[in-house]
Coordinates of C-alpha atoms and ligand atoms in Angstrom, one line a residue:
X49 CA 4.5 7.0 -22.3
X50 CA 1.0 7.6 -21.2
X51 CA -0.1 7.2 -17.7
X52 CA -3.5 7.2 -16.1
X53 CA -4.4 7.7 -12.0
X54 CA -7.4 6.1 -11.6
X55 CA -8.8 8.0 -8.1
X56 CA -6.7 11.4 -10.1
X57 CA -8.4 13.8 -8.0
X58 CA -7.6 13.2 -5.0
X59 CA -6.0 16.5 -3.6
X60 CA -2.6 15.0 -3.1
X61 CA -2.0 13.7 -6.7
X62 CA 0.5 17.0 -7.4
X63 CA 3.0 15.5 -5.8
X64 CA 3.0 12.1 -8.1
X65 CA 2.8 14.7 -10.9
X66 CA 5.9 16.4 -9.4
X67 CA 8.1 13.6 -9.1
X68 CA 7.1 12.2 -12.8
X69 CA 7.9 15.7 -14.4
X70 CA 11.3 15.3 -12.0
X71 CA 12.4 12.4 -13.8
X72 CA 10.8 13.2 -17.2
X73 CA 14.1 13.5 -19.2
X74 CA 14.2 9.5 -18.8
X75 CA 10.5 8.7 -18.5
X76 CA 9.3 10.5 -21.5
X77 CA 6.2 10.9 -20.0
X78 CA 3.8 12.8 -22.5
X79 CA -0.2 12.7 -21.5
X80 CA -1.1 12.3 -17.7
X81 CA -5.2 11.1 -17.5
X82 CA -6.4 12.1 -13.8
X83 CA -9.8 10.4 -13.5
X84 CA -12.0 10.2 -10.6
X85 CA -15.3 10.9 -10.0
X86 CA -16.0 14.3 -9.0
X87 CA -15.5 17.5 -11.4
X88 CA -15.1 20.1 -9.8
X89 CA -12.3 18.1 -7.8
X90 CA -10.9 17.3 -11.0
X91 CA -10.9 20.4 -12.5
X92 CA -8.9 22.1 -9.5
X93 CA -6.6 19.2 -9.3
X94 CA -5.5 19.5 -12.9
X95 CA -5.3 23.1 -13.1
X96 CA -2.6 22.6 -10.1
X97 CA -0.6 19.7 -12.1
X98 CA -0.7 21.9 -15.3
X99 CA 0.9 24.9 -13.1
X100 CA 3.5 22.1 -12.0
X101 CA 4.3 20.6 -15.1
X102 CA 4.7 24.4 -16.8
X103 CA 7.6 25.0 -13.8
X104 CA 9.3 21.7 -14.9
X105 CA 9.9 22.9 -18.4
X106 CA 8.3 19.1 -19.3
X107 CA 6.3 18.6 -22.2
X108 CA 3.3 16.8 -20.4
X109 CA -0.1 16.8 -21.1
X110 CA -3.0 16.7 -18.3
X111 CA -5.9 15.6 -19.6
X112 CA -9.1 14.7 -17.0
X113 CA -11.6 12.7 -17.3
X114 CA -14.5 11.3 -15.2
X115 CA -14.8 8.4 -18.3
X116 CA -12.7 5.4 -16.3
X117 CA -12.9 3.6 -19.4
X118 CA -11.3 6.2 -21.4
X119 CA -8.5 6.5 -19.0
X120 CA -8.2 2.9 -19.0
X121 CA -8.0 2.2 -22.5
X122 CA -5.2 4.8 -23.4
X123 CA -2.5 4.4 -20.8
X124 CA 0.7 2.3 -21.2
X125 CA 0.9 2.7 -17.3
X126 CA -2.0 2.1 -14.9
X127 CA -2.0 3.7 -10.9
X128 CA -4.8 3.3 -8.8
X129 CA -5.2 4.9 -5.7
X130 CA -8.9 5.3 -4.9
X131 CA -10.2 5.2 -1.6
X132 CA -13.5 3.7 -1.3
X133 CA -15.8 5.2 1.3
X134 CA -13.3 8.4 1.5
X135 CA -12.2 9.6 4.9
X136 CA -15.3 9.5 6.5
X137 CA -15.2 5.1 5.5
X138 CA -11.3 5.4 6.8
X139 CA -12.5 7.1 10.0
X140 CA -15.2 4.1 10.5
X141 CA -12.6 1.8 10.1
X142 CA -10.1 3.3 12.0
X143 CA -12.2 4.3 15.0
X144 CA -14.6 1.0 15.7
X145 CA -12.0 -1.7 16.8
X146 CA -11.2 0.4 19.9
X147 CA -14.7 -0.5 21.3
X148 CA -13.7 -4.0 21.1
X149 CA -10.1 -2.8 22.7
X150 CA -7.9 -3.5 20.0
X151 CA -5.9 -1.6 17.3
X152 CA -7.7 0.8 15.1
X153 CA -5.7 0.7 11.5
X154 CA -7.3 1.0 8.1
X155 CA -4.9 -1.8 6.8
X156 CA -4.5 -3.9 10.1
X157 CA -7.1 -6.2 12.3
X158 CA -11.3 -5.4 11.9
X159 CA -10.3 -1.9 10.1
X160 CA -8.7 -3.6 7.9
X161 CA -11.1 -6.0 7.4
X162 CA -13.9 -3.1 7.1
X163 CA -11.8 -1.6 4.6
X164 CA -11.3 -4.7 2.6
X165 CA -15.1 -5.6 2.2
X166 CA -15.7 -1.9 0.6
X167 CA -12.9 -1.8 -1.7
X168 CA -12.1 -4.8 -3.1
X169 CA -15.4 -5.1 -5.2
X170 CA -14.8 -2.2 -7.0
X171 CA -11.0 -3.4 -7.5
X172 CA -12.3 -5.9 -9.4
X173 CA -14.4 -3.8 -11.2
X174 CA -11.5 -2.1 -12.4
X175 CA -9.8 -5.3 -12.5
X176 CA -12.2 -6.6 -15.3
X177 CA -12.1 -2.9 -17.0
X178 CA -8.2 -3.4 -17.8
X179 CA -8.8 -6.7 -18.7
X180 CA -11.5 -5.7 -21.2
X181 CA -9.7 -2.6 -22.5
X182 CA -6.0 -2.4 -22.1
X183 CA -5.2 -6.2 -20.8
X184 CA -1.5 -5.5 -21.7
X185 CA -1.0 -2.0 -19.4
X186 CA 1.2 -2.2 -16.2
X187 CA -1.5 -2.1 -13.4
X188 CA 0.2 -0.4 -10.0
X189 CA -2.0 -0.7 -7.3
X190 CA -1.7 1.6 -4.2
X191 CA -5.3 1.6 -2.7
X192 CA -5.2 -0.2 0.9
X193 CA -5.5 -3.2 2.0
X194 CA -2.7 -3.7 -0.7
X195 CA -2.2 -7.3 0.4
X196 CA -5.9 -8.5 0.1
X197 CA -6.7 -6.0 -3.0
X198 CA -3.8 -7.6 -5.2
X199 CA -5.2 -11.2 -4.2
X200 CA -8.6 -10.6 -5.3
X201 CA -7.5 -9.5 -7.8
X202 CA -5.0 -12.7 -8.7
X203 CA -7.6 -14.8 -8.2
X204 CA -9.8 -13.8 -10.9
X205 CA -7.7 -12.0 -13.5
X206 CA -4.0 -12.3 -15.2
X207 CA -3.1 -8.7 -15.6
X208 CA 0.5 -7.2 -15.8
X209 CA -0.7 -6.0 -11.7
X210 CA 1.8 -5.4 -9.1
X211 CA 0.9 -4.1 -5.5
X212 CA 3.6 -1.4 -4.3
X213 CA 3.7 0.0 -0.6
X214 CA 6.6 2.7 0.6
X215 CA 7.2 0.9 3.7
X216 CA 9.7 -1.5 3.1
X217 CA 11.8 1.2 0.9
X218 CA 11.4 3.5 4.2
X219 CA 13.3 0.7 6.4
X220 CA 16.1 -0.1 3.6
X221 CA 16.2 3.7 3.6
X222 CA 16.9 3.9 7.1
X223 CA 19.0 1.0 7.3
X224 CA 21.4 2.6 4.7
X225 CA 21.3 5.9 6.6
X226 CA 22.8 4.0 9.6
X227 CA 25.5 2.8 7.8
X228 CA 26.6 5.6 6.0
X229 CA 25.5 4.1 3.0
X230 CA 23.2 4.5 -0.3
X231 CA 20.4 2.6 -0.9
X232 CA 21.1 1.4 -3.9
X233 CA 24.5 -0.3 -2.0
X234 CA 22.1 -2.4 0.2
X235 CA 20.7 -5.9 -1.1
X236 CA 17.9 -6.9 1.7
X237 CA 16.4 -10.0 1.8
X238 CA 13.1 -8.5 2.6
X239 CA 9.9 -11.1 2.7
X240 CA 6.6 -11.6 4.6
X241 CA 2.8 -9.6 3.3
X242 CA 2.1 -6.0 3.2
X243 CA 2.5 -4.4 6.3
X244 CA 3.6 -7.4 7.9
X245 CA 7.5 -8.2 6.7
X246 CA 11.1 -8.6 7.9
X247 CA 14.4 -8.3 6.8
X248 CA 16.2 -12.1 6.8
X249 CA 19.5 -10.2 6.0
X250 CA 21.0 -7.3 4.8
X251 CA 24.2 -6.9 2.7
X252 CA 26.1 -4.2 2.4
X253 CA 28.7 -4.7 -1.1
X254 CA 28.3 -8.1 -0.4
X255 CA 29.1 -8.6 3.3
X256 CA 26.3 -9.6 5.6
X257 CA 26.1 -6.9 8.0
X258 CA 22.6 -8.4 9.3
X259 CA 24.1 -8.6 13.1
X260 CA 25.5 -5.2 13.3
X261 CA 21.6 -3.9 12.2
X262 CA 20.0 -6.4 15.0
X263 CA 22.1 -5.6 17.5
X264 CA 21.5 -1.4 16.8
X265 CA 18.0 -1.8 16.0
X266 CA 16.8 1.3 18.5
X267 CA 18.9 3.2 15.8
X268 CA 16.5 2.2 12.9
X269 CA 12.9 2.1 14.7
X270 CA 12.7 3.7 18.5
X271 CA 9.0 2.0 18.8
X272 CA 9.9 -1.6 18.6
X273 CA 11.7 -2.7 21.2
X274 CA 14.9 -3.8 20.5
X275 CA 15.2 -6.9 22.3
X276 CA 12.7 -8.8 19.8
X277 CA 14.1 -8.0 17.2
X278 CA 17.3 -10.1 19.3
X279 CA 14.7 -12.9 19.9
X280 CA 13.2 -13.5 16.3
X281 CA 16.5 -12.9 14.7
X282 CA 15.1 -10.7 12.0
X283 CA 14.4 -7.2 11.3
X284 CA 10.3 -5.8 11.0
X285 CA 8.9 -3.1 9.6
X286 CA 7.2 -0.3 11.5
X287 CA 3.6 -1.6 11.5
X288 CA 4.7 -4.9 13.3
X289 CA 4.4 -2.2 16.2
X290 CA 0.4 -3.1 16.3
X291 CA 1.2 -6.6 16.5
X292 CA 3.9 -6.5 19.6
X293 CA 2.9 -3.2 21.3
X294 CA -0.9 -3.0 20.8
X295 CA -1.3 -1.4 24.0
X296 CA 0.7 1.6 23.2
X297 CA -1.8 2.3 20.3
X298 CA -4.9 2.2 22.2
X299 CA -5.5 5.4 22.7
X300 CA -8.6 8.0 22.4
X301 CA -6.3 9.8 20.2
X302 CA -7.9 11.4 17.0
X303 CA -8.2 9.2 14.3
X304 CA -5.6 9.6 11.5
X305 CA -8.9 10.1 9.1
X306 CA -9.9 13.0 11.5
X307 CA -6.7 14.6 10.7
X308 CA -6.4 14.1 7.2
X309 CA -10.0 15.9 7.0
X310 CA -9.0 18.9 8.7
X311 CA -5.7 19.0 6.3
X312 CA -7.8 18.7 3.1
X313 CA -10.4 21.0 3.3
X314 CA -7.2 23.6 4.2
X315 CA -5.8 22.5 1.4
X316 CA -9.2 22.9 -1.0
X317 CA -9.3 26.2 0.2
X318 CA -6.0 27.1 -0.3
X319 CA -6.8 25.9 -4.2
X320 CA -9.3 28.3 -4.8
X321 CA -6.5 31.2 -4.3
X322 CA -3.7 28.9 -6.5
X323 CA -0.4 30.2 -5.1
X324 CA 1.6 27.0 -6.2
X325 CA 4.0 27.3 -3.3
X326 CA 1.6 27.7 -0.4
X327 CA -0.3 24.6 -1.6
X328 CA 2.6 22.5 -2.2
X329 CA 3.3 23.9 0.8
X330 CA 0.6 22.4 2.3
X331 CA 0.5 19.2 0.3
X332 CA 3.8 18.0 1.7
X333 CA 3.0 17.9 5.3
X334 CA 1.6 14.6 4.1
X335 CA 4.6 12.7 3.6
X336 CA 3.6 10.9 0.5
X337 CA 6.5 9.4 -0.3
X338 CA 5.6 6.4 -2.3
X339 CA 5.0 8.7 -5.1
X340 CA 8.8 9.2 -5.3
X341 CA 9.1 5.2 -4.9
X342 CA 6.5 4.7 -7.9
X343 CA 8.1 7.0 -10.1
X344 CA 11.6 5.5 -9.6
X345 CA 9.5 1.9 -10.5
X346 CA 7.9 3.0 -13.9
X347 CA 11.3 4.2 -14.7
X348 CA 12.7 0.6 -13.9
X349 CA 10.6 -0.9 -16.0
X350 CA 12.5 0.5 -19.5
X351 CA 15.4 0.2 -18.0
X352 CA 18.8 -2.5 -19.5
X353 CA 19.6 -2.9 -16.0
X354 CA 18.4 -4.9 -13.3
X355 CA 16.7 -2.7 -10.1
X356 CA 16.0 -3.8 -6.9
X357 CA 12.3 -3.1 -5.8
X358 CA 10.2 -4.5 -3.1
X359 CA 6.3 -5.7 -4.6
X360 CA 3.5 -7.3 -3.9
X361 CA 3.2 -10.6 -6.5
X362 CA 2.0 -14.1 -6.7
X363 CA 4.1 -16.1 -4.3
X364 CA 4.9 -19.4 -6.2
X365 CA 8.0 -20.4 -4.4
X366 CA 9.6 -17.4 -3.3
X367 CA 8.5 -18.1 0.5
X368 CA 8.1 -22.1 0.5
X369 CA 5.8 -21.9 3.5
X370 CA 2.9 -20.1 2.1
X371 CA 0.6 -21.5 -0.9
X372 CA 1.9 -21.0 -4.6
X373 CA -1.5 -18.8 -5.2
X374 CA -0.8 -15.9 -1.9
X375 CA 0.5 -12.9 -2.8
X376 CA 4.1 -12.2 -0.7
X377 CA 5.5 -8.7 -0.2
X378 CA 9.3 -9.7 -1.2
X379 CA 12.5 -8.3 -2.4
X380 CA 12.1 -8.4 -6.3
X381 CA 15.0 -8.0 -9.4
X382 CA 13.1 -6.1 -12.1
X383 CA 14.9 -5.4 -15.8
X384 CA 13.1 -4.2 -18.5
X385 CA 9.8 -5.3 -17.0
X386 CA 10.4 -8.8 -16.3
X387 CA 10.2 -9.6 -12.4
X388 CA 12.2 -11.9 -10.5
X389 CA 11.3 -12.4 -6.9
X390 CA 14.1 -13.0 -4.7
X391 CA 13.5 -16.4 -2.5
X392 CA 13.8 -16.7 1.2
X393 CA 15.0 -19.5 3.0
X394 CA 16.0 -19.9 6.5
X395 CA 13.2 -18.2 7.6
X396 CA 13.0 -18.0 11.7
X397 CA 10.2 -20.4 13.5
X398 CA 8.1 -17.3 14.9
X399 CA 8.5 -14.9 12.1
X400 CA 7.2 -18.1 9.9
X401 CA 4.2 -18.8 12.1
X402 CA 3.6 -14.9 12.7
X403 CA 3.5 -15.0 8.4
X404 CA 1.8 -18.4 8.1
X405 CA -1.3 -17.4 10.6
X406 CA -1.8 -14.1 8.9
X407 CA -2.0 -15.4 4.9
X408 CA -4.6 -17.8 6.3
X409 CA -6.2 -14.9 8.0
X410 CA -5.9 -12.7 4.7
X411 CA -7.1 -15.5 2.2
X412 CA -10.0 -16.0 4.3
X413 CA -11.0 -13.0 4.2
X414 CA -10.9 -12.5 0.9
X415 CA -12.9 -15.6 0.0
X416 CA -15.4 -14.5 2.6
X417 CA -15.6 -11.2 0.8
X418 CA -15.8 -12.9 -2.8
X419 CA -18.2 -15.1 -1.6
X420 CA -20.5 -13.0 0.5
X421 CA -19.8 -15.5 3.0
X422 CA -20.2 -14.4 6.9
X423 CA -19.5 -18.1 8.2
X424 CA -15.9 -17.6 6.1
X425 CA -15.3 -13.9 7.5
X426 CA -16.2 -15.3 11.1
X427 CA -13.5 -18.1 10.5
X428 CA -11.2 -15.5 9.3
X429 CA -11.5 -13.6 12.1
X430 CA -11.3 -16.5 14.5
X431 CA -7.4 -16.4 13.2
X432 CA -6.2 -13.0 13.6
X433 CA -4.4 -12.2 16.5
X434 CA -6.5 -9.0 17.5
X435 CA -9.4 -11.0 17.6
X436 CA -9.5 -15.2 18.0
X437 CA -12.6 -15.5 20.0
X438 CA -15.7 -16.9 18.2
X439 CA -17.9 -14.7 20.1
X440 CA -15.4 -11.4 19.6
X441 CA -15.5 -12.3 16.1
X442 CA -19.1 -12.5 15.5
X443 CA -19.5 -9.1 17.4
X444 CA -16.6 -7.3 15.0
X445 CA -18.2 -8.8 11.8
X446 CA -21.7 -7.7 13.3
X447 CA -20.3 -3.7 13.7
X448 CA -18.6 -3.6 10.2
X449 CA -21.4 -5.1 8.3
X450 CA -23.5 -2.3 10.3
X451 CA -21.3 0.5 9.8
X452 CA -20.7 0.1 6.5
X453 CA -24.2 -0.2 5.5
X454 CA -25.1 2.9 7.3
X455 CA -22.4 4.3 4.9
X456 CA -24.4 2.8 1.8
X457 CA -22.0 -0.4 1.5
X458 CA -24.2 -2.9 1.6
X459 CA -22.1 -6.2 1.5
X460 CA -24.4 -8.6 1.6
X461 CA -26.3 -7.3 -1.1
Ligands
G6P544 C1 2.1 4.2 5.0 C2 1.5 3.0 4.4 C3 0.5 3.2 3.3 C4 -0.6 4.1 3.9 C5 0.1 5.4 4.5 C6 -1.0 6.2 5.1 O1 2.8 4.9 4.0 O2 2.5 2.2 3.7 O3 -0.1 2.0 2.9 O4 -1.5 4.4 3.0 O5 1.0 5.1 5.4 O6 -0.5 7.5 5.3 P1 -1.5 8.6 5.7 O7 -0.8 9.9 5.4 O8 -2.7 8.4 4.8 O9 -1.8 8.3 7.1
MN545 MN1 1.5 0.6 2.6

């Protein structure tokens, strides 16, 4: 099998390399393509991944390029990862909503909005590449904001894309810890967008065991309180905590960017000496572990027998109040491939309107971005929770246009 990580120099992509080469004895892995834009970044970034796949004893080949075309064409597996704007765009967008007072996320509210209007052009510039040069590849796509990248990209091409984020994994994982159980024991009914699901119900061998996890929910998450997750009746994931608790997260705090900075250019320094420990060392103070979660997916999709995995896809009818054409974050069956997204039904009233008011929010914006339409954006913003005033809105889309231009993004261009 041949792979290709488009944005394959970022400093970090070791550790995807690491947990491939772990499970190489099933994934018969043979050729790795890293490409991404900057040599010298390249070059030190494959050196590293050639060190790591020499420990492993694997047979793997790591060949770079700067070509995207190349690494396109000749890969049976596609990841993307970029981050358009780099740190310095994730610092913009995580820092501006707090003049506005609200939550600064790169996913979440304006951030996520600012975030959204740089990357998903060149998405679907990528987007069009696969479908011009390897329309039959398996596209995984990790660059933020998941949700809105994978619908751009649905909207204009059919490709063989699914959207993957390590969150919902991380709350099944949990959940299973609390019950003394394995993972792979636990069926969860888990449903809603990208950073913005629930769990409907949990079963454990079969038994619903849904109750127990509401009623012990400061067990799973200590940030959420406990008593809406009695209320709603269903389970969130961790970044619901922006959405209930904003105020806790308005803080002057450094930005996440701000730390991420510092961490890489220790990292890039530690490169230049190449002690394979110290880096990875340093490497895994990030805890990146939807590498681990992607790995364990590629493998899943040779395998005779049927895996439970949480993805972003086209909705059709798995959530039957949202449009055929949104893309859900849901509990999917996968076997050799072919994915079966696992319907919800007796969906609570609020966790339904939370869901329904935020796919508007997210289509909208998307249009607006596909369109170059401010009046759409303004409209989109109008719906998000963070935001709702008309006046608030025209300010936020005012600032992100602004910053983002100063950064050489010009979107209405
Ligand atoms: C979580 C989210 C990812 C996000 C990551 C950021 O894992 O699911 O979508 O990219 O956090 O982690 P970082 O180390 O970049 O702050
Ligand atoms: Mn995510």
């Amino acid at each position: 099998m041949k792979i290709s990580i488009i944005g394959g120099s970022g400093i970090y992509t070791p550790l995807l390399i690491d947990e491939i080469a772990k499970l190489n004895d099933r994934l018969k892995v043979d050729r790795v393509i890293l490409n991404g834009r900057s040599a010298g970044k390249l070059k030190a970034v494959k050196t590293l991944c050639e060190k790591l796949v020499r420990r492993s004893g694997q047979d793997i080949e790591v060949h770079a390029t700067e070509d995207r075309i190349e690494a396109i064409a000749d890969a049976d597996v596609i990841i993307c990862q970029i981050r358009v704007g780099g740190l310095e765009g994730r610092a913009f967008d995580e820092e501006f909503p707090r003049e506005f007072g609200m939550v600064g996320e790169e996913t979440v509210g304006p951030g996520g909005l600012s975030n959204a209007m740089r990357t998903i052009p060149v998405m679907l510039q990528i987007a069009d590449e696969i479908e011009r040069y390897n329309k039959s590849a398996i596209f995984i796509v990790l660059t933020n904001p998941c949700g809105m990248v994978m619908r751009a990209i649905n909207r204009r091409y059919r490709l063989k894309a699914v959207g993957i984020c390590d969150m919902p994994r991380n709350l099944i994982n949990k959940i299973a810890s609390f019950l003394k159980a394995e993972s792979g024991e636990i069926l969860a009914e888990y449903f809603g967008l990208n950073h913005f699901g629930w769990i409907n119900r949990v079963y454990l061998s079969g038994v619903d065991v849904t109750k127990n996890i509401i009623e012990n929910y400061e067990k799973i998450d200590t940030i959420i309180d406990k008593e809406i997750v009695k209320i709603q009746g269903a389970i969130p994931i961790s970044y619901l905590k922006y959405y209930f608790h904003p105020e806790m997260f308005l803080t002057s705090k450094p930005a996440r960017a701000r730390e991420l900075m510092a961490l890489e250019a220790e990292i890039l320094n530690e490169m230049q000496d190449g002690d394979v420990d110290r880096i990875m060392n340093l490497l895994n103070r990030r805890s990146a572990v939807w590498y681990r979660y992607i790995v364990e997916y590629i493998k899943a999709l040779k395998d005779d027998d049927w895996s439970y995995h949480v993805l972003n896809v086209k909705n059709n009818s798995t959530l039957d109040f949202l449009p055929e054409n949104s893309i859900v974050e849901v509990g999917c069956l996968m076997k050799k491939g072919v994915i079966k997204p696992i319907p919800v039904r007796d969906v609570p009233q609020s966790v339904k309107a939370m869901i329904f008011q935020l796919d508007a929010y997210e289509e909208l914006t998307v249009e607006g971005i596909l369109n170059k339409s401010c009046d759409t954006l303004i409209e989109a913003l109008m719906i998000h929770p963070f935001v709702r005033s008309y006046d608030m809105a025209k300010s936020v889309l005012k600032k992100v246009l602004d910053g983002n231009r100063k950064m050489a993004f010009d979107f209405l261009r």
